[in-house]
Coordinates of C-alpha atoms and ligand atoms in Angstrom, one line a residue:
M1 CA 15.1 40.2 35.3
K2 CA 11.6 41.7 34.5
R3 CA 10.3 42.1 30.8
T4 CA 7.1 42.9 29.4
G5 CA 4.6 40.6 27.5
G6 CA 5.4 42.6 24.3
Q7 CA 9.0 42.3 24.8
L8 CA 8.6 38.9 25.7
I9 CA 6.8 38.3 22.3
V10 CA 9.4 39.9 20.3
E11 CA 11.9 37.9 22.5
A12 CA 10.6 34.3 21.2
L13 CA 10.2 35.4 17.9
K14 CA 13.9 36.4 17.7
A15 CA 14.5 33.1 19.6
N16 CA 12.8 31.2 16.5
G17 CA 15.0 32.9 14.0
V18 CA 11.9 35.7 12.7
K19 CA 13.5 38.3 10.4
R20 CA 10.0 40.3 9.1
I21 CA 6.9 40.2 10.2
S22 CA 3.4 41.7 8.4
C23 CA 1.2 43.4 10.1
V24 CA -1.6 46.3 10.5
P25 CA -1.6 48.3 13.9
G26 CA -3.7 48.0 16.4
E27 CA -4.3 49.6 20.3
S28 CA -4.6 46.2 21.3
F29 CA -0.9 45.3 20.8
L30 CA 1.0 48.7 21.6
A31 CA 3.5 46.9 23.5
V32 CA 4.6 44.7 21.0
L33 CA 4.7 47.5 18.4
D34 CA 6.9 49.0 21.0
A35 CA 9.0 45.9 21.7
L36 CA 9.8 45.8 18.1
H37 CA 10.9 49.5 17.9
D38 CA 14.2 48.2 19.8
S39 CA 14.6 45.3 17.4
D40 CA 16.2 44.2 14.3
I41 CA 12.7 42.4 13.0
N42 CA 11.6 43.6 9.7
V43 CA 8.1 45.1 9.9
L44 CA 5.9 44.7 7.1
V45 CA 3.2 47.5 7.7
C46 CA 0.1 46.7 5.4
R47 CA -3.0 48.4 3.9
Q48 CA -5.2 45.6 5.3
E49 CA -5.1 42.4 7.2
G50 CA -6.5 39.9 4.4
G51 CA -3.1 41.1 2.6
A52 CA -0.8 41.1 5.9
A53 CA -1.9 37.5 6.3
M54 CA -1.4 36.5 2.9
M55 CA 1.7 37.8 3.0
A56 CA 3.0 35.9 5.7
D57 CA 1.6 32.5 4.0
A58 CA 3.9 33.7 0.9
W59 CA 6.8 33.6 3.3
G60 CA 5.9 30.3 4.6
R61 CA 5.1 28.6 1.5
L62 CA 8.8 30.0 -0.1
T63 CA 11.0 29.4 3.3
G64 CA 8.8 26.2 5.1
E65 CA 9.4 28.5 8.3
P66 CA 6.1 30.1 9.8
G67 CA 5.3 33.6 8.3
I68 CA 4.4 35.9 10.9
C69 CA 1.2 38.4 11.1
M70 CA 0.0 40.8 13.6
V71 CA -3.1 42.3 13.6
T72 CA -6.2 43.5 15.8
R73 CA -9.1 42.0 17.3
G74 CA -12.4 41.8 15.6
P75 CA -12.4 43.5 12.2
G76 CA -8.5 43.3 12.0
A77 CA -8.9 39.3 12.7
T78 CA -11.8 38.9 10.5
N79 CA -10.0 40.5 7.7
A80 CA -7.2 38.6 8.6
S81 CA -9.4 35.3 8.1
A82 CA -9.0 35.4 4.2
G83 CA -5.4 34.9 4.8
L84 CA -5.6 32.1 7.0
H85 CA -8.1 30.3 5.1
I86 CA -5.3 30.0 2.7
A87 CA -2.3 28.6 4.9
R88 CA -5.0 26.1 6.2
Q89 CA -6.3 24.8 2.9
D90 CA -2.9 25.1 1.1
S91 CA -0.9 23.4 4.3
I92 CA 1.3 26.5 4.8
P93 CA 3.2 27.2 8.4
M94 CA 2.0 30.6 9.4
I95 CA 1.6 32.4 13.0
L96 CA -1.4 34.8 13.3
F97 CA -1.2 37.1 16.6
I98 CA -4.3 38.8 17.1
G99 CA -4.4 41.7 20.3
Q100 CA -7.2 40.9 22.2
V101 CA -9.2 42.4 24.8
Q102 CA -7.7 43.4 28.3
R103 CA -8.6 40.1 30.9
D104 CA -11.1 41.6 33.0
A105 CA -13.4 42.9 30.4
R106 CA -14.0 39.2 28.6
E107 CA -17.3 37.8 27.9
R108 CA -19.0 41.4 28.1
E109 CA -18.9 42.0 23.8
A110 CA -16.4 44.4 24.7
F111 CA -15.4 46.7 22.1
Q112 CA -14.1 44.6 19.1
E113 CA -14.2 41.4 21.1
V114 CA -14.8 38.0 19.4
E115 CA -13.5 34.7 21.3
F116 CA -11.1 33.5 18.6
R117 CA -10.8 30.0 20.2
R118 CA -14.5 29.7 19.0
A119 CA -14.4 31.4 15.8
L120 CA -11.2 30.3 14.1
T121 CA -11.0 26.9 15.1
E122 CA -11.9 25.7 11.6
F123 CA -9.5 28.2 10.1
A124 CA -6.1 27.0 12.0
K125 CA -4.6 24.4 13.3
W126 CA -4.5 25.6 16.9
V127 CA -6.2 28.5 18.6
G128 CA -4.8 29.4 21.6
E129 CA -4.6 32.8 24.1
I130 CA -1.6 33.8 26.2
D131 CA -3.1 35.2 29.5
D132 CA -0.4 34.9 31.4
A133 CA 3.1 36.5 30.4
A134 CA 5.1 34.2 31.6
R135 CA 4.1 31.7 29.5
I136 CA 4.8 33.4 26.5
P137 CA 7.9 31.5 25.8
E138 CA 6.3 28.2 26.4
F139 CA 3.0 29.5 23.8
V140 CA 5.3 31.0 21.2
T141 CA 7.5 28.2 20.5
R142 CA 4.7 25.7 20.6
A143 CA 3.1 28.0 17.8
F144 CA 6.0 27.2 15.8
A145 CA 6.0 23.5 16.3
V146 CA 2.6 22.7 15.5
A147 CA 2.7 25.1 12.9
T148 CA 5.4 23.4 10.8
S149 CA 4.7 19.6 12.4
G150 CA 3.1 16.7 10.9
R151 CA 0.8 18.6 8.1
P152 CA 1.6 22.1 8.2
G153 CA -1.1 25.2 8.6
P154 CA -1.4 28.4 10.5
V155 CA -2.0 29.0 14.2
V156 CA -3.8 31.6 16.6
L157 CA -2.3 33.7 19.3
T158 CA -4.6 35.8 21.0
L159 CA -2.8 38.1 23.4
P160 CA -4.9 40.6 26.0
E161 CA -4.0 44.2 26.0
D162 CA -3.3 44.0 29.4
M163 CA -1.2 40.9 29.4
L164 CA 0.9 42.4 27.0
R165 CA 2.0 45.3 29.4
D166 CA 2.5 43.1 32.2
E167 CA 6.1 42.6 33.9
V168 CA 7.1 39.8 34.6
E169 CA 9.9 37.0 35.3
A170 CA 10.1 34.3 32.2
P171 CA 12.4 31.6 31.1
E172 CA 14.6 32.7 28.4
A173 CA 12.6 31.9 25.0
K174 CA 14.5 28.7 22.9
P175 CA 13.7 27.9 19.7
Y176 CA 11.3 25.3 18.6
T177 CA 12.9 21.7 17.4
P178 CA 11.7 20.6 13.7
V179 CA 9.6 17.4 14.2
A180 CA 10.8 15.2 10.8
A181 CA 8.8 12.1 9.9
H182 CA 10.6 9.6 8.1
P183 CA 9.8 6.1 6.5
G184 CA 10.1 2.8 7.7
R185 CA 12.4 0.4 6.5
G186 CA 9.8 -2.1 5.8
E187 CA 7.8 0.6 4.0
L188 CA 10.7 1.8 1.6
A189 CA 11.1 -2.2 0.8
D190 CA 7.2 -2.7 0.3
L191 CA 7.7 0.4 -2.4
Q192 CA 10.7 -1.6 -4.0
R193 CA 8.6 -4.5 -4.7
R194 CA 5.8 -2.3 -6.2
L195 CA 8.3 -0.7 -8.4
A196 CA 9.7 -3.7 -9.6
A197 CA 6.0 -5.4 -10.5
A198 CA 4.4 -2.1 -11.9
E199 CA 4.4 -1.6 -15.8
R200 CA 2.7 1.6 -16.1
P201 CA 3.9 3.9 -12.7
I202 CA 3.4 7.3 -12.4
V203 CA 4.5 9.9 -9.6
I204 CA 2.1 13.3 -8.6
L205 CA 4.3 15.8 -6.5
G206 CA 2.1 17.7 -4.0
G207 CA 1.8 19.6 -0.5
T208 CA 4.4 21.2 1.3
R209 CA 7.4 20.2 3.4
W210 CA 9.8 20.3 0.7
N211 CA 13.1 21.6 0.4
E212 CA 15.5 22.5 -2.5
E213 CA 17.5 19.1 -1.7
A214 CA 13.9 17.2 -2.1
V215 CA 13.0 18.7 -5.4
A216 CA 16.8 17.7 -6.7
G217 CA 16.3 14.3 -4.6
I218 CA 13.3 13.2 -6.3
Q219 CA 14.6 14.6 -9.8
R220 CA 17.4 12.0 -9.6
F221 CA 15.0 9.1 -8.1
A222 CA 13.0 9.8 -11.3
E223 CA 16.0 9.7 -13.5
R224 CA 17.0 6.8 -12.1
F225 CA 13.5 4.9 -12.6
S226 CA 12.9 6.7 -15.9
L227 CA 10.1 7.3 -13.9
P228 CA 7.0 10.0 -15.1
V229 CA 6.1 12.9 -12.8
G230 CA 3.4 15.2 -12.5
C231 CA 2.7 18.3 -10.3
S232 CA -0.5 18.9 -8.3
F233 CA -2.5 22.0 -9.1
R234 CA -0.4 25.3 -8.1
R235 CA 2.4 23.1 -6.9
Q236 CA 4.6 23.2 -9.9
M237 CA 7.7 24.8 -9.1
L238 CA 8.5 20.7 -7.5
F239 CA 9.8 19.5 -11.1
D240 CA 11.8 20.9 -13.5
H241 CA 9.3 21.2 -16.2
L242 CA 12.1 20.9 -18.9
H243 CA 13.4 17.7 -17.6
P244 CA 12.4 14.4 -19.6
S245 CA 10.7 12.9 -17.0
Y246 CA 8.1 15.9 -16.3
A247 CA 4.5 14.5 -17.4
G248 CA 2.5 17.7 -16.7
D249 CA 0.3 19.8 -14.2
V250 CA -2.4 18.0 -12.4
G251 CA -5.0 20.7 -11.9
I252 CA -7.8 22.4 -13.3
G253 CA -7.9 22.0 -17.1
I254 CA -5.7 18.7 -16.7
N255 CA -4.2 17.7 -20.1
P256 CA -6.4 14.8 -21.3
A257 CA -3.4 12.6 -22.3
L258 CA -2.4 13.2 -18.9
A259 CA -5.6 12.4 -17.5
K260 CA -6.0 9.2 -19.5
E261 CA -2.3 8.0 -18.3
I262 CA -3.6 8.5 -14.7
K263 CA -6.4 6.5 -14.9
E264 CA -4.8 3.7 -16.9
A265 CA -1.7 3.7 -14.3
D266 CA -1.5 0.8 -12.4
L267 CA 0.8 2.8 -9.5
L268 CA 0.3 5.8 -8.5
I269 CA 2.8 7.5 -6.2
L270 CA 1.0 10.5 -4.2
L271 CA 4.1 11.9 -2.7
G272 CA 2.8 15.4 -0.2
G273 CA -0.3 16.2 -1.8
R274 CA -4.0 15.0 -0.7
L275 CA -5.3 14.7 -4.6
S276 CA -7.9 16.7 -3.4
E277 CA -10.8 18.4 -5.6
M278 CA -9.1 20.5 -7.8
P279 CA -6.1 18.1 -8.8
S280 CA -8.5 15.5 -8.8
S281 CA -10.5 16.8 -11.6
G282 CA -13.5 16.8 -9.4
Y283 CA -12.6 13.4 -7.8
T284 CA -13.1 12.2 -11.2
L285 CA -9.2 10.9 -11.4
V286 CA -9.0 8.3 -9.0
D287 CA -11.5 6.1 -7.6
I288 CA -12.9 6.6 -4.0
P289 CA -12.6 5.1 -1.9
Y290 CA -11.2 2.4 -3.8
P291 CA -8.8 3.4 -6.7
R292 CA -7.9 0.9 -9.4
Q293 CA -4.2 1.8 -9.2
Q294 CA -2.7 0.2 -7.0
L295 CA -2.0 3.4 -4.4
V296 CA 1.3 4.5 -2.4
H297 CA 0.4 7.6 -0.6
V298 CA 3.0 9.6 0.9
Y299 CA 1.9 12.3 3.8
P300 CA 3.2 13.6 6.8
D301 CA 0.1 13.4 8.5
P302 CA -1.8 10.1 9.3
S303 CA -5.1 11.7 9.4
E304 CA -5.3 12.6 5.9
L305 CA -4.0 8.7 4.8
G306 CA -7.1 6.7 4.4
R307 CA -9.3 9.5 4.3
V308 CA -10.6 9.6 1.0
Y309 CA -8.2 7.5 -1.1
R310 CA -7.5 4.2 0.7
P311 CA -3.9 3.3 -0.5
D312 CA -2.3 -0.2 -0.4
L313 CA 0.4 1.8 1.0
A314 CA 0.7 4.4 3.2
I315 CA 3.8 5.9 4.6
C316 CA 3.3 8.7 7.4
A317 CA 6.8 11.1 5.9
S318 CA 7.4 14.4 5.0
P319 CA 8.4 14.6 1.4
A320 CA 11.7 16.0 2.6
D321 CA 12.7 13.0 4.8
F322 CA 11.0 10.4 2.0
V323 CA 12.7 11.7 -0.9
A324 CA 16.5 11.5 1.1
A325 CA 14.8 7.6 1.7
L326 CA 14.7 7.1 -1.3
A327 CA 18.4 7.2 -2.2
D328 CA 18.7 3.8 -0.7
L329 CA 16.5 2.5 -3.3
G330 CA 17.8 -0.1 -6.1
A331 CA 16.9 0.8 -9.1
P332 CA 15.7 -1.5 -12.0
S333 CA 18.3 -2.9 -14.0
K334 CA 16.9 -1.4 -17.3
A335 CA 14.2 1.5 -17.3
R336 CA 11.4 -0.6 -18.6
W337 CA 9.4 2.5 -18.7
A338 CA 11.4 5.0 -20.6
E339 CA 10.0 5.3 -23.6
R340 CA 6.7 5.8 -21.8
T341 CA 7.7 8.2 -19.8
E342 CA 9.2 10.3 -22.8
R343 CA 6.2 9.9 -24.8
M344 CA 4.2 11.7 -21.8
H345 CA 7.1 14.3 -21.7
A346 CA 6.5 15.0 -25.4
A347 CA 3.0 15.1 -25.1
Y348 CA 3.4 17.9 -21.8
L349 CA 5.5 19.9 -24.5
T350 CA 2.9 20.1 -26.7
W351 CA 0.3 20.5 -24.4
S352 CA 2.3 23.6 -22.8
T353 CA 2.9 25.6 -26.1
T354 CA 0.6 28.2 -27.2
P355 CA -2.0 28.4 -29.4
E356 CA -1.7 30.0 -33.2
K357 CA -4.6 32.4 -32.6
S358 CA -6.5 34.3 -30.3
P359 CA -9.5 36.6 -30.5
G360 CA -8.3 40.2 -30.3
A361 CA -5.6 42.6 -30.9
V362 CA -3.5 41.3 -27.5
H363 CA -2.5 37.5 -28.0
M364 CA -1.9 36.4 -24.4
G365 CA 0.2 33.3 -25.9
R366 CA 2.5 35.5 -27.8
I367 CA 3.2 37.5 -24.5
M368 CA 3.8 34.1 -22.5
D369 CA 6.4 33.3 -25.3
W370 CA 8.2 36.6 -24.4
I371 CA 8.3 36.0 -21.1
E372 CA 9.7 32.9 -21.4
A373 CA 12.2 33.8 -23.4
N374 CA 13.1 37.0 -21.2
T375 CA 13.1 36.3 -18.2
A376 CA 15.3 33.9 -15.6
D377 CA 14.6 30.6 -14.3
D378 CA 14.6 31.8 -10.7
T379 CA 11.8 34.1 -11.4
I380 CA 9.1 34.0 -9.1
F381 CA 5.1 34.1 -10.2
T382 CA 2.5 34.9 -8.3
N383 CA -1.0 35.0 -9.0
G384 CA -4.8 34.5 -7.2
A385 CA -7.7 32.8 -8.7
G386 CA -9.5 33.7 -12.6
N387 CA -9.1 32.3 -15.8
Y388 CA -5.8 34.5 -16.5
A389 CA -4.0 32.2 -14.4
T390 CA -4.6 29.3 -16.7
W391 CA -2.3 31.5 -19.3
L392 CA 1.0 31.1 -16.5
H393 CA 0.0 27.6 -15.4
R394 CA -0.2 26.1 -18.6
F395 CA 2.4 27.7 -20.6
H396 CA 5.2 29.0 -18.0
R397 CA 7.6 26.1 -17.9
F398 CA 8.5 26.3 -14.0
R399 CA 12.1 24.8 -13.9
R400 CA 13.3 25.8 -9.9
F401 CA 12.3 25.4 -6.3
E402 CA 10.5 28.5 -4.5
T403 CA 9.5 30.1 -7.9
Q404 CA 5.8 29.8 -7.3
A405 CA 3.2 31.2 -5.0
A406 CA -0.2 30.4 -5.4
P407 CA -2.9 29.5 -3.6
A408 CA -4.0 25.9 -4.6
S409 CA -7.1 26.8 -2.6
G410 CA -8.3 29.3 -5.4
S411 CA -8.4 32.2 -3.5
M412 CA -8.7 35.8 -5.4
G413 CA -6.2 38.7 -4.2
Y414 CA -3.5 36.7 -3.2
G415 CA -0.9 37.2 -6.2
L416 CA 0.1 41.1 -5.5
P417 CA 0.6 40.8 -1.3
A418 CA 2.3 37.3 -2.3
A419 CA 4.6 39.6 -5.1
V420 CA 5.1 42.0 -2.2
A421 CA 6.1 39.3 0.2
A422 CA 8.4 37.5 -2.5
K423 CA 9.8 40.6 -3.1
Q424 CA 11.0 41.6 0.4
L425 CA 12.7 37.9 0.8
F426 CA 14.2 37.9 -2.2
P427 CA 15.1 41.3 -3.5
E428 CA 17.7 40.3 -6.2
R429 CA 15.2 38.0 -7.7
E430 CA 12.7 39.4 -10.2
V431 CA 9.2 39.0 -9.1
I432 CA 6.1 38.8 -11.2
C433 CA 2.3 38.9 -10.3
F434 CA -0.3 37.6 -12.6
A435 CA -3.8 39.4 -11.7
G436 CA -7.1 39.6 -13.1
D437 CA -8.8 42.9 -13.4
G438 CA -11.0 41.5 -10.6
C439 CA -8.6 39.6 -8.6
F440 CA -6.0 42.8 -8.6
M441 CA -8.8 45.0 -7.1
M442 CA -9.2 42.7 -3.9
H443 CA -5.9 43.4 -2.3
G444 CA -4.4 45.9 -4.7
Q445 CA -4.0 48.7 -2.0
E446 CA -1.0 46.8 -1.0
F447 CA 0.8 48.1 -4.1
A448 CA 1.2 51.2 -1.5
T449 CA 3.1 48.6 0.4
A450 CA 5.2 47.9 -2.5
V451 CA 5.8 51.7 -2.8
Q452 CA 6.6 52.0 0.7
Y453 CA 9.1 49.5 1.0
G454 CA 10.7 49.8 -2.5
L455 CA 9.5 46.4 -3.6
P456 CA 10.2 46.7 -7.7
L457 CA 7.4 43.8 -8.5
I458 CA 5.8 44.0 -11.9
A459 CA 1.9 42.9 -11.8
L460 CA 0.5 42.1 -15.1
V461 CA -3.0 43.2 -14.9
I462 CA -4.9 41.2 -17.2
N463 CA -8.1 43.1 -18.0
N464 CA -11.0 41.6 -19.4
G465 CA -13.7 43.8 -17.9
M466 CA -14.9 41.1 -15.6
Y467 CA -14.8 38.3 -13.3
G468 CA -14.6 36.1 -16.4
T469 CA -14.1 32.7 -14.7
I470 CA -17.7 33.2 -13.0
R471 CA -18.9 34.7 -16.6
M472 CA -17.7 31.6 -18.5
H473 CA -19.5 29.4 -16.1
Q474 CA -22.6 31.6 -16.6
E475 CA -22.7 31.2 -20.2
R476 CA -22.1 27.6 -20.4
E477 CA -25.3 27.6 -17.9
Y478 CA -27.4 30.2 -18.7
P479 CA -26.0 31.5 -21.8
G480 CA -26.5 35.0 -22.8
R481 CA -28.1 35.6 -19.4
V482 CA -25.1 38.1 -18.0
S483 CA -25.8 38.6 -14.3
G484 CA -23.5 39.8 -11.6
T485 CA -19.8 39.5 -13.7
E486 CA -19.9 42.9 -15.5
L487 CA -16.7 45.0 -14.1
R488 CA -16.0 48.8 -15.1
N489 CA -12.2 49.1 -14.1
P490 CA -9.9 52.2 -12.9
D491 CA -7.1 52.8 -15.5
F492 CA -4.9 50.8 -13.8
A493 CA -1.7 52.8 -15.1
A494 CA -2.7 55.9 -14.0
L495 CA -3.5 54.1 -10.7
A496 CA 0.0 52.7 -10.5
R497 CA 1.4 56.4 -11.1
A498 CA -0.7 57.5 -8.3
Y499 CA 0.7 55.3 -5.8
G500 CA 4.1 56.3 -7.1
G501 CA 4.8 53.2 -9.4
H502 CA 5.3 52.9 -12.7
G503 CA 2.2 52.3 -15.0
E504 CA 1.9 50.6 -18.5
T505 CA -1.4 50.0 -20.9
V506 CA -1.0 47.5 -23.5
T507 CA -3.7 46.9 -26.2
A508 CA -2.0 45.3 -28.7
T509 CA 0.5 42.2 -28.3
E510 CA 3.5 44.1 -29.8
E511 CA 3.4 46.5 -27.1
F512 CA 3.9 44.5 -24.3
A513 CA 8.0 43.6 -24.8
P514 CA 8.4 47.4 -24.6
A515 CA 6.5 48.0 -22.0
F516 CA 7.8 45.2 -20.0
E517 CA 11.5 46.6 -20.6
R518 CA 10.4 50.4 -19.7
A519 CA 8.7 48.6 -16.0
R520 CA 12.1 46.9 -15.4
A521 CA 14.1 49.8 -16.1
S522 CA 12.0 51.7 -13.7
S523 CA 13.3 50.5 -10.6
K524 CA 9.6 51.0 -9.1
P525 CA 7.2 48.7 -8.6
A526 CA 5.3 48.5 -11.9
I527 CA 1.2 47.4 -12.9
I528 CA 1.2 46.5 -16.4
E529 CA -2.2 46.6 -17.3
I530 CA -3.1 43.9 -20.7
A531 CA -6.5 44.8 -22.1
L532 CA -7.7 41.5 -22.9
D533 CA -10.3 40.7 -25.2
P534 CA -13.4 39.2 -23.3
E535 CA -14.1 36.9 -26.0
A536 CA -10.1 35.3 -25.0
I537 CA -11.8 33.5 -22.1
T538 CA -9.3 30.2 -22.4
P539 CA -6.4 29.8 -24.6
S540 CA -8.7 27.1 -26.8
R541 CA -12.1 28.3 -26.7
T542 CA -13.5 31.8 -26.6
L543 CA -16.8 33.0 -24.6
T544 CA -19.1 32.6 -27.8
E545 CA -18.0 29.1 -28.0
I546 CA -18.6 28.2 -24.4
A547 CA -22.2 29.9 -24.8
Q548 CA -23.2 27.7 -27.6
T549 CA -21.9 24.4 -25.7
K550 CA -25.2 24.4 -23.6
G551 CA -26.8 20.8 -23.5
R552 CA -24.0 19.4 -25.4
Ligands
TPP601 C1 -11.9 35.6 -3.0 C2 -12.9 35.1 -3.6 N1 -14.1 35.1 -4.4 C3 -14.3 34.7 -5.2 C4 -14.3 34.1 -5.9 C5 -14.9 33.1 -7.2 N2 -14.1 33.0 -8.5 C6 -13.4 32.8 -8.8 S1 -12.8 33.3 -10.3 C7 -13.6 34.8 -10.3 C8 -13.4 35.5 -11.5 C9 -11.8 36.2 -11.6 O1 -12.0 37.6 -12.1 P1 -10.6 37.9 -12.8 O2 -9.9 38.3 -11.7 O3 -11.0 39.4 -13.4 O4 -10.2 37.1 -13.3 P2 -10.5 36.6 -15.5 O5 -11.3 35.2 -14.7 O6 -11.8 37.2 -15.7 O7 -9.6 36.1 -16.1 C10 -14.5 34.7 -8.9 C11 -15.4 35.9 -8.8 C12 -12.9 33.4 -5.7 N3 -12.2 32.0 -6.0 N4 -12.1 33.8 -4.2
MG602 MG1 -11.4 39.6 -15.4

């Protein structure tokens, strides 16, 4: 039986278990859209390709299966590159399909033509073009395998428009085979010896290729060995923050007590992450290339092992496969480190207690206290980049896996599309997006997508009238010389209503709880604008105090 290229793409997606895709349509892939018309794949039509790609990233992040996004050539793909970059840096499985110029017009710089195999090489793990419709099953199944194996990441497949209309015979698509990466027996024995000899061990969790079972498994391991466990920047959902082994967040603005413990540790087990620039406090936490600590680095891709930090024991394994193998390690007879671990957890609890004072009528600390007391453990929190995110990362105590979608790559604008994706994936769970006034406006148009598909997320827009993070750095480096960081914003609550959602404005702390309850009760996508005093730039220091520190 002959099928069109468009039909073969949809069949290959279905064979690989795809239930949803995000897209902004283009005339370059009408044949795929037509095939989707007859399928049960959920198509989320978005407003800008950056947001659409970020939604696919969030699906990949929250499920471990590649998120799928479809966009058109030239401008569609360049918009989508914002999401590709996030998936690349954050090791998220994703497949971006790009409708491409017809084959017989290639290399003439035809309408919106870009040669993506050149342009997107650094943005993706693999960029392929399918120029023969009969090979669609082969390319698509391979794309799934590449996106999920080793260090996961995004794959790009370009689809020449005329190829999608060809009618061909092709083999039936089969699902990809996930590639496991287990530790060897000798490596586990080596790890056991190092643990037995350690005085001050610490574990830092990060990266992807985790699952619910692995998160439960690492918790059991930490309990058996009384080990302190930290979570890498924006990977906090990997460990229950109220567990007695939790030592805190290894990210921007790390608790100095935790940084000291890491520096003074004699055994550092880096599990799943790269300890890149943000979690390593700008590459200062651990010496490069030879750490003072004994380093055990567990990572699913050999090319990362020894790239920045030379490990004493390198284990090429995925976090999930590694944690499964840990069950066989015998625990020491007595928990030698229990007291130290307890001390570190106590330090975390103090560090994550909201401050007493805050300038202005809105105290974000009190708002965080309310959120902590009034949201369920399975609530999903999303955010982009900006100082506002500190309130979430430092004071929200993550309890469960699949409750966080935040770019370790520090990309603004991610929070809202991620919230749309999360709510679509888990309609029964509450989804709260944290955004700054700058951040929200980058992909705020996807609020229309939330309204279109009836996805009642709640977006908190923390409005300080500026690109606050940059203003903070500006005041520190060039005090009093405000340049390029001020913002004049729309009325966010009115904007929410104009979109068909629910809007609230909070100008004093006590207005937050009733506003949140009304947003919940509305059952509509909601924006709650929180008017924050620009002075409240960090939980501990005001803008003025930061301006006064130059040269000190
Ligand atoms: C896409 C993108 N553009 C620019 C930046 C640089 N940047 C980092 S934080 C920030 C300001 C964020 O402003 P806002 O969302 O209002 O949060 P605030 O810091 O004011 O709390 C900027 C411009 C970035 N990280 N990502
Ligand atoms: Mg701001």
